[in-house]
Amino acid sequence: MSTHRIGLVVPSSNVTVETEMPALLARHSSADFSFHSTRMRMHTVSPAGLAAMNAQRERCVMEIADASPEVILYACLVAVMVGGPGEHRRVESAVAEQLATGGSEALVRSSAGALAEGLRALGARRVALVTPYLKPLAQQVVEYLEAEGFEIADWRALEVSDNNEVGCIPGDRVMAAARSLDLSDVDALVLSCCVQMPSLSLIEPAEQEFGIPVLSAATAGAYSILRSLGLDVSIDGAGSLLRAHATV
């Protein structure tokens, strides 16, 4: 069985992606994975906090490159999306250029780009979202996805600004927000539009309850990582995105 080394660039206060991503990929049937993180300091999810965090990107990329990962996931969705339409392409390109300059051939993905990729893979056009963010930041996420060609039918902002608290949002609060959405003619539900808000255990039950594909920033990130490596993207119990597309 092959082993693949994955690099994660995460906010310093993030703990969820480093829990959910290994849990997801541990279910893979034909490959093993190791995970290696570098951290950008950030506590408050605000425009100023995100800008200060993003300013640390080059240092973090140099540090994670030392671990020789095959794929690096820039795992802070809103920090990219606040940069405006198409920012994930610019960030991924800039990181790839920095890596190449240092002699690294690591592939680069971002949570923001992975979410758009996952929605397209599902053939989703009309989408509903649950986010943990304050409403102004949540609105920027909505506008970002709209610029990517998706119609955001309905969305909820749980208005949690402390990133440590985002990692502790209980599942029943996430599901209550999802149940309050108008899901009429919606093609997919993004149950956690954030790599820090826990939702992995909710994906499969939510699909059964709502009868539509349900994904999260984490499941989309796993899908993008697997596709970038040319691996089978079928993982049990992780929703339609990682079930319907069993081959790349």
mmCIF file of C-alpha atoms in Angstrom:
data_model
loop_
_atom_site.group_PDB
_atom_site.id
_atom_site.type_symbol
_atom_site.label_atom_id
_atom_site.label_comp_id
_atom_site.label_asym_id
_atom_site.label_seq_id
_atom_site.Cartn_x
_atom_site.Cartn_y
_atom_site.Cartn_z
ATOM 1 C CA MET A 1 0.000 0.000 0.000
ATOM 2 C CA SER A 2 1.440 3.373 -1.001
ATOM 3 C CA THR A 3 2.016 6.126 1.573
ATOM 4 C CA HIS A 4 1.518 9.790 0.674
ATOM 5 C CA ARG A 5 2.768 12.794 2.638
ATOM 6 C CA ILE A 6 0.280 15.665 2.971
ATOM 7 C CA GLY A 7 1.188 19.191 4.096
ATOM 8 C CA LEU A 8 -1.381 21.426 5.784
ATOM 9 C CA VAL A 9 -1.097 25.204 6.149
ATOM 10 C CA VAL A 10 -3.531 26.091 8.929
ATOM 11 C CA PRO A 11 -4.472 28.959 11.255
ATOM 12 C CA SER A 12 -2.741 28.536 14.616
ATOM 13 C CA SER A 13 -6.074 28.187 16.413
ATOM 14 C CA ASN A 14 -7.416 25.556 14.011
ATOM 15 C CA VAL A 15 -7.690 22.002 15.303
ATOM 16 C CA THR A 16 -10.524 20.526 13.236
ATOM 17 C CA VAL A 17 -8.908 20.068 9.830
ATOM 18 C CA GLU A 18 -6.031 18.215 11.493
ATOM 19 C CA THR A 19 -8.634 15.864 12.993
ATOM 20 C CA GLU A 20 -11.123 15.470 10.153
ATOM 21 C CA MET A 21 -8.681 15.142 7.242
ATOM 22 C CA PRO A 22 -6.707 12.238 8.758
ATOM 23 C CA ALA A 23 -9.985 10.601 9.843
ATOM 24 C CA LEU A 24 -11.312 10.855 6.290
ATOM 25 C CA LEU A 25 -8.234 9.633 4.477
ATOM 26 C CA ALA A 26 -7.625 6.830 6.983
ATOM 27 C CA ARG A 27 -10.709 5.208 5.417
ATOM 28 C CA HIS A 28 -9.059 5.050 1.994
ATOM 29 C CA SER A 29 -8.892 1.494 0.700
ATOM 30 C CA SER A 30 -5.606 1.550 -1.210
ATOM 31 C CA ALA A 31 -3.316 4.229 0.251
ATOM 32 C CA ASP A 32 -1.936 5.473 3.549
ATOM 33 C CA PHE A 33 -1.296 9.115 4.419
ATOM 34 C CA SER A 34 0.829 11.097 6.849
ATOM 35 C CA PHE A 35 0.008 14.695 7.763
ATOM 36 C CA HIS A 36 2.370 17.546 8.550
ATOM 37 C CA SER A 37 1.250 21.061 9.507
ATOM 38 C CA THR A 38 2.613 24.561 9.618
ATOM 39 C CA ARG A 39 0.703 27.300 11.416
ATOM 40 C CA MET A 40 -0.164 30.951 10.775
ATOM 41 C CA ARG A 41 -1.113 32.855 13.935
ATOM 42 C CA MET A 42 -4.793 33.778 14.023
ATOM 43 C CA HIS A 43 -7.436 33.885 16.767
ATOM 44 C CA THR A 44 -10.167 36.293 15.652
ATOM 45 C CA VAL A 45 -11.918 35.638 12.350
ATOM 46 C CA SER A 46 -12.067 39.240 11.173
ATOM 47 C CA PRO A 47 -10.720 41.086 8.112
ATOM 48 C CA ALA A 48 -7.764 42.398 10.140
ATOM 49 C CA GLY A 49 -7.064 39.005 11.706
ATOM 50 C CA LEU A 50 -7.214 37.239 8.358
ATOM 51 C CA ALA A 51 -4.947 39.811 6.688
ATOM 52 C CA ALA A 52 -2.355 39.434 9.447
ATOM 53 C CA MET A 53 -2.543 35.676 9.078
ATOM 54 C CA ASN A 54 -2.147 35.715 5.309
ATOM 55 C CA ALA A 55 0.988 37.857 5.697
ATOM 56 C CA GLN A 56 2.662 34.802 7.239
ATOM 57 C CA ARG A 57 2.066 32.602 4.217
ATOM 58 C CA GLU A 58 5.544 32.674 2.700
ATOM 59 C CA ARG A 59 7.205 31.647 5.966
ATOM 60 C CA CYS A 60 4.766 28.783 6.432
ATOM 61 C CA VAL A 61 5.198 27.537 2.881
ATOM 62 C CA MET A 62 8.993 27.444 3.304
ATOM 63 C CA GLU A 63 8.613 25.527 6.567
ATOM 64 C CA ILE A 64 6.215 22.898 5.228
ATOM 65 C CA ALA A 65 8.318 22.416 2.083
ATOM 66 C CA ASP A 66 11.106 21.119 4.359
ATOM 67 C CA ALA A 67 8.896 18.098 5.107
ATOM 68 C CA SER A 68 8.795 17.210 1.367
ATOM 69 C CA PRO A 69 5.011 16.775 1.055
ATOM 70 C CA GLU A 70 3.460 15.553 -2.186
ATOM 71 C CA VAL A 71 0.436 17.840 -1.784
ATOM 72 C CA ILE A 72 -0.013 20.981 0.301
ATOM 73 C CA LEU A 73 -3.513 22.105 1.299
ATOM 74 C CA TYR A 74 -3.840 25.808 2.182
ATOM 75 C CA ALA A 75 -6.512 25.135 4.767
ATOM 76 C CA CYS A 76 -8.247 28.394 5.585
ATOM 77 C CA LEU A 77 -11.221 28.935 3.316
ATOM 78 C CA VAL A 78 -12.397 32.401 4.331
ATOM 79 C CA ALA A 79 -8.862 33.836 4.460
ATOM 80 C CA VAL A 80 -8.634 33.176 0.741
ATOM 81 C CA MET A 81 -12.173 34.146 -0.188
ATOM 82 C CA VAL A 82 -11.912 37.602 1.399
ATOM 83 C CA GLY A 83 -9.301 38.352 -1.269
ATOM 84 C CA GLY A 84 -12.043 38.606 -3.870
ATOM 85 C CA PRO A 85 -13.195 36.520 -6.844
ATOM 86 C CA GLY A 86 -10.674 33.997 -8.107
ATOM 87 C CA GLU A 87 -8.289 34.512 -5.184
ATOM 88 C CA HIS A 88 -7.757 30.764 -4.703
ATOM 89 C CA ARG A 89 -6.187 30.573 -8.149
ATOM 90 C CA ARG A 90 -3.820 33.427 -7.334
ATOM 91 C CA VAL A 91 -2.883 31.946 -3.951
ATOM 92 C CA GLU A 92 -2.331 28.448 -5.328
ATOM 93 C CA SER A 93 -0.223 29.857 -8.169
ATOM 94 C CA ALA A 94 1.859 32.023 -5.820
ATOM 95 C CA VAL A 95 2.496 29.120 -3.440
ATOM 96 C CA ALA A 96 3.417 26.801 -6.317
ATOM 97 C CA GLU A 97 5.840 29.404 -7.677
ATOM 98 C CA GLN A 98 7.452 29.832 -4.260
ATOM 99 C CA LEU A 99 7.800 26.065 -3.878
ATOM 100 C CA ALA A 100 9.301 25.661 -7.348
ATOM 101 C CA THR A 101 11.849 28.385 -6.607
ATOM 102 C CA GLY A 102 12.928 26.378 -3.584
ATOM 103 C CA GLY A 103 13.123 23.143 -5.561
ATOM 104 C CA SER A 104 9.890 21.565 -4.291
ATOM 105 C CA GLU A 105 7.538 19.781 -6.691
ATOM 106 C CA ALA A 106 4.638 19.649 -4.222
ATOM 107 C CA LEU A 107 1.174 20.086 -5.651
ATOM 108 C CA VAL A 108 -0.883 22.930 -4.176
ATOM 109 C CA ARG A 109 -4.566 22.998 -3.320
ATOM 110 C CA SER A 110 -6.671 25.366 -1.196
ATOM 111 C CA SER A 111 -9.851 24.774 0.782
ATOM 112 C CA ALA A 112 -11.524 27.579 -1.173
ATOM 113 C CA GLY A 113 -10.631 26.044 -4.530
ATOM 114 C CA ALA A 114 -11.466 22.547 -3.327
ATOM 115 C CA LEU A 115 -14.984 23.583 -2.337
ATOM 116 C CA ALA A 116 -15.664 24.974 -5.812
ATOM 117 C CA GLU A 117 -14.098 21.851 -7.330
ATOM 118 C CA GLY A 118 -16.268 19.576 -5.221
ATOM 119 C CA LEU A 119 -19.479 21.418 -6.047
ATOM 120 C CA ARG A 120 -18.670 21.190 -9.756
ATOM 121 C CA ALA A 121 -17.912 17.473 -9.427
ATOM 122 C CA LEU A 122 -21.409 17.004 -7.991
ATOM 123 C CA GLY A 123 -22.918 18.992 -10.863
ATOM 124 C CA ALA A 124 -24.347 21.430 -8.315
ATOM 125 C CA ARG A 125 -25.482 24.858 -9.413
ATOM 126 C CA ARG A 126 -27.979 25.867 -6.750
ATOM 127 C CA VAL A 127 -26.349 25.595 -3.328
ATOM 128 C CA ALA A 128 -27.127 26.255 0.356
ATOM 129 C CA LEU A 129 -24.464 27.039 2.982
ATOM 130 C CA VAL A 130 -23.917 26.895 6.729
ATOM 131 C CA THR A 131 -21.011 29.066 7.898
ATOM 132 C CA PRO A 132 -19.681 29.931 11.378
ATOM 133 C CA TYR A 133 -18.692 33.459 10.363
ATOM 134 C CA LEU A 134 -19.983 36.911 11.225
ATOM 135 C CA LYS A 135 -22.519 37.976 8.613
ATOM 136 C CA PRO A 136 -20.232 40.389 6.681
ATOM 137 C CA LEU A 137 -17.628 37.646 6.186
ATOM 138 C CA ALA A 138 -20.311 35.086 5.366
ATOM 139 C CA GLN A 139 -21.632 37.474 2.724
ATOM 140 C CA GLN A 140 -18.154 37.564 1.154
ATOM 141 C CA VAL A 141 -18.146 33.761 0.991
ATOM 142 C CA VAL A 142 -21.542 33.879 -0.726
ATOM 143 C CA GLU A 143 -20.285 36.437 -3.240
ATOM 144 C CA TYR A 144 -17.125 34.447 -3.881
ATOM 145 C CA LEU A 145 -19.079 31.311 -4.752
ATOM 146 C CA GLU A 146 -21.496 33.308 -6.861
ATOM 147 C CA ALA A 147 -18.510 34.623 -8.829
ATOM 148 C CA GLU A 148 -17.533 30.966 -9.380
ATOM 149 C CA GLY A 149 -20.886 30.435 -11.091
ATOM 150 C CA PHE A 150 -22.991 28.986 -8.276
ATOM 151 C CA GLU A 151 -26.389 30.270 -7.182
ATOM 152 C CA ILE A 152 -26.557 30.515 -3.401
ATOM 153 C CA ALA A 153 -30.180 29.731 -2.646
ATOM 154 C CA ASP A 154 -29.961 30.269 1.124
ATOM 155 C CA TRP A 155 -27.295 30.555 3.815
ATOM 156 C CA ARG A 156 -26.780 30.869 7.539
ATOM 157 C CA ALA A 157 -24.055 32.620 9.543
ATOM 158 C CA LEU A 158 -23.630 31.389 13.114
ATOM 159 C CA GLU A 159 -21.690 34.586 13.922
ATOM 160 C CA VAL A 160 -18.816 33.097 15.917
ATOM 161 C CA SER A 161 -15.720 35.289 15.619
ATOM 162 C CA ASP A 162 -13.353 33.479 18.019
ATOM 163 C CA ASN A 163 -11.702 30.722 15.977
ATOM 164 C CA ASN A 164 -11.194 28.567 19.067
ATOM 165 C CA GLU A 165 -14.949 28.679 19.663
ATOM 166 C CA VAL A 166 -15.623 27.817 16.012
ATOM 167 C CA GLY A 167 -13.839 24.521 16.636
ATOM 168 C CA CYS A 168 -16.265 23.783 19.487
ATOM 169 C CA ILE A 169 -19.577 24.528 17.742
ATOM 170 C CA PRO A 170 -21.805 21.544 18.594
ATOM 171 C CA GLY A 171 -23.279 19.419 15.846
ATOM 172 C CA ASP A 172 -26.854 20.057 16.944
ATOM 173 C CA ARG A 173 -26.344 23.792 16.366
ATOM 174 C CA VAL A 174 -24.980 23.114 12.872
ATOM 175 C CA MET A 175 -27.918 20.834 12.075
ATOM 176 C CA ALA A 176 -30.437 23.336 13.479
ATOM 177 C CA ALA A 177 -29.029 25.942 11.091
ATOM 178 C CA ALA A 178 -29.261 23.485 8.204
ATOM 179 C CA ARG A 179 -32.877 22.641 9.056
ATOM 180 C CA SER A 180 -33.758 26.336 8.978
ATOM 181 C CA LEU A 181 -32.607 26.685 5.361
ATOM 182 C CA ASP A 182 -34.926 26.722 2.372
ATOM 183 C CA LEU A 183 -33.641 23.684 0.472
ATOM 184 C CA SER A 184 -36.234 23.812 -2.295
ATOM 185 C CA ASP A 185 -34.598 22.820 -5.593
ATOM 186 C CA VAL A 186 -31.139 22.943 -3.993
ATOM 187 C CA ASP A 187 -28.535 20.699 -5.643
ATOM 188 C CA ALA A 188 -26.140 20.489 -2.676
ATOM 189 C CA LEU A 189 -25.731 21.624 0.917
ATOM 190 C CA VAL A 190 -22.369 22.776 2.266
ATOM 191 C CA LEU A 191 -22.864 21.824 5.892
ATOM 192 C CA SER A 192 -19.618 23.424 7.054
ATOM 193 C CA CYS A 193 -18.236 26.158 4.843
ATOM 194 C CA CYS A 194 -15.146 26.285 7.080
ATOM 195 C CA VAL A 195 -12.358 23.814 7.868
ATOM 196 C CA GLN A 196 -12.560 24.681 11.594
ATOM 197 C CA MET A 197 -16.289 24.083 12.188
ATOM 198 C CA PRO A 198 -16.710 20.347 12.944
ATOM 199 C CA SER A 199 -19.173 18.462 10.754
ATOM 200 C CA LEU A 200 -17.649 15.187 9.557
ATOM 201 C CA SER A 201 -19.938 12.995 11.654
ATOM 202 C CA LEU A 202 -22.957 14.931 10.349
ATOM 203 C CA ILE A 203 -22.396 14.551 6.598
ATOM 204 C CA GLU A 204 -23.938 11.115 6.071
ATOM 205 C CA PRO A 205 -26.925 11.617 8.448
ATOM 206 C CA ALA A 206 -27.623 15.015 6.849
ATOM 207 C CA GLU A 207 -27.706 13.463 3.378
ATOM 208 C CA GLN A 208 -30.208 10.908 4.596
ATOM 209 C CA GLU A 209 -32.343 13.566 6.278
ATOM 210 C CA PHE A 210 -32.359 16.157 3.482
ATOM 211 C CA GLY A 211 -32.167 13.846 0.487
ATOM 212 C CA ILE A 212 -29.518 15.925 -1.323
ATOM 213 C CA PRO A 213 -25.707 15.741 -1.582
ATOM 214 C CA VAL A 214 -24.030 17.184 1.513
ATOM 215 C CA LEU A 215 -20.381 18.189 1.658
ATOM 216 C CA SER A 216 -18.045 20.277 3.771
ATOM 217 C CA ALA A 217 -14.776 22.114 3.401
ATOM 218 C CA ALA A 218 -13.095 18.990 4.796
ATOM 219 C CA THR A 219 -14.704 16.451 2.445
ATOM 220 C CA ALA A 220 -14.043 18.777 -0.501
ATOM 221 C CA GLY A 221 -10.419 19.110 0.601
ATOM 222 C CA ALA A 222 -10.045 15.325 0.792
ATOM 223 C CA TYR A 223 -11.587 14.969 -2.667
ATOM 224 C CA SER A 224 -9.185 17.532 -4.133
ATOM 225 C CA ILE A 225 -6.142 15.911 -2.485
ATOM 226 C CA LEU A 226 -7.086 12.469 -3.789
ATOM 227 C CA ARG A 227 -7.730 13.753 -7.290
ATOM 228 C CA SER A 228 -4.422 15.610 -7.355
ATOM 229 C CA LEU A 229 -2.634 12.358 -6.498
ATOM 230 C CA GLY A 230 -4.567 10.372 -9.107
ATOM 231 C CA LEU A 231 -6.087 8.141 -6.427
ATOM 232 C CA ASP A 232 -9.533 6.578 -6.114
ATOM 233 C CA VAL A 233 -11.784 9.150 -4.454
ATOM 234 C CA SER A 234 -14.282 6.747 -2.905
ATOM 235 C CA ILE A 235 -14.416 6.887 0.920
ATOM 236 C CA ASP A 236 -17.124 5.232 2.991
ATOM 237 C CA GLY A 237 -19.464 7.325 5.106
ATOM 238 C CA ALA A 238 -18.316 10.719 3.810
ATOM 239 C CA GLY A 239 -21.174 11.782 1.576
ATOM 240 C CA SER A 240 -21.953 11.772 -2.123
ATOM 241 C CA LEU A 241 -18.837 13.673 -3.205
ATOM 242 C CA LEU A 242 -16.644 10.832 -1.975
ATOM 243 C CA ARG A 243 -19.035 8.092 -3.067
ATOM 244 C CA ALA A 244 -20.385 8.957 -6.520
ATOM 245 C CA HIS A 245 -16.968 9.546 -8.089
ATOM 246 C CA ALA A 246 -15.207 6.294 -7.342
ATOM 247 C CA THR A 247 -12.580 6.825 -10.036
ATOM 248 C CA VAL A 248 -10.689 9.928 -11.142
#
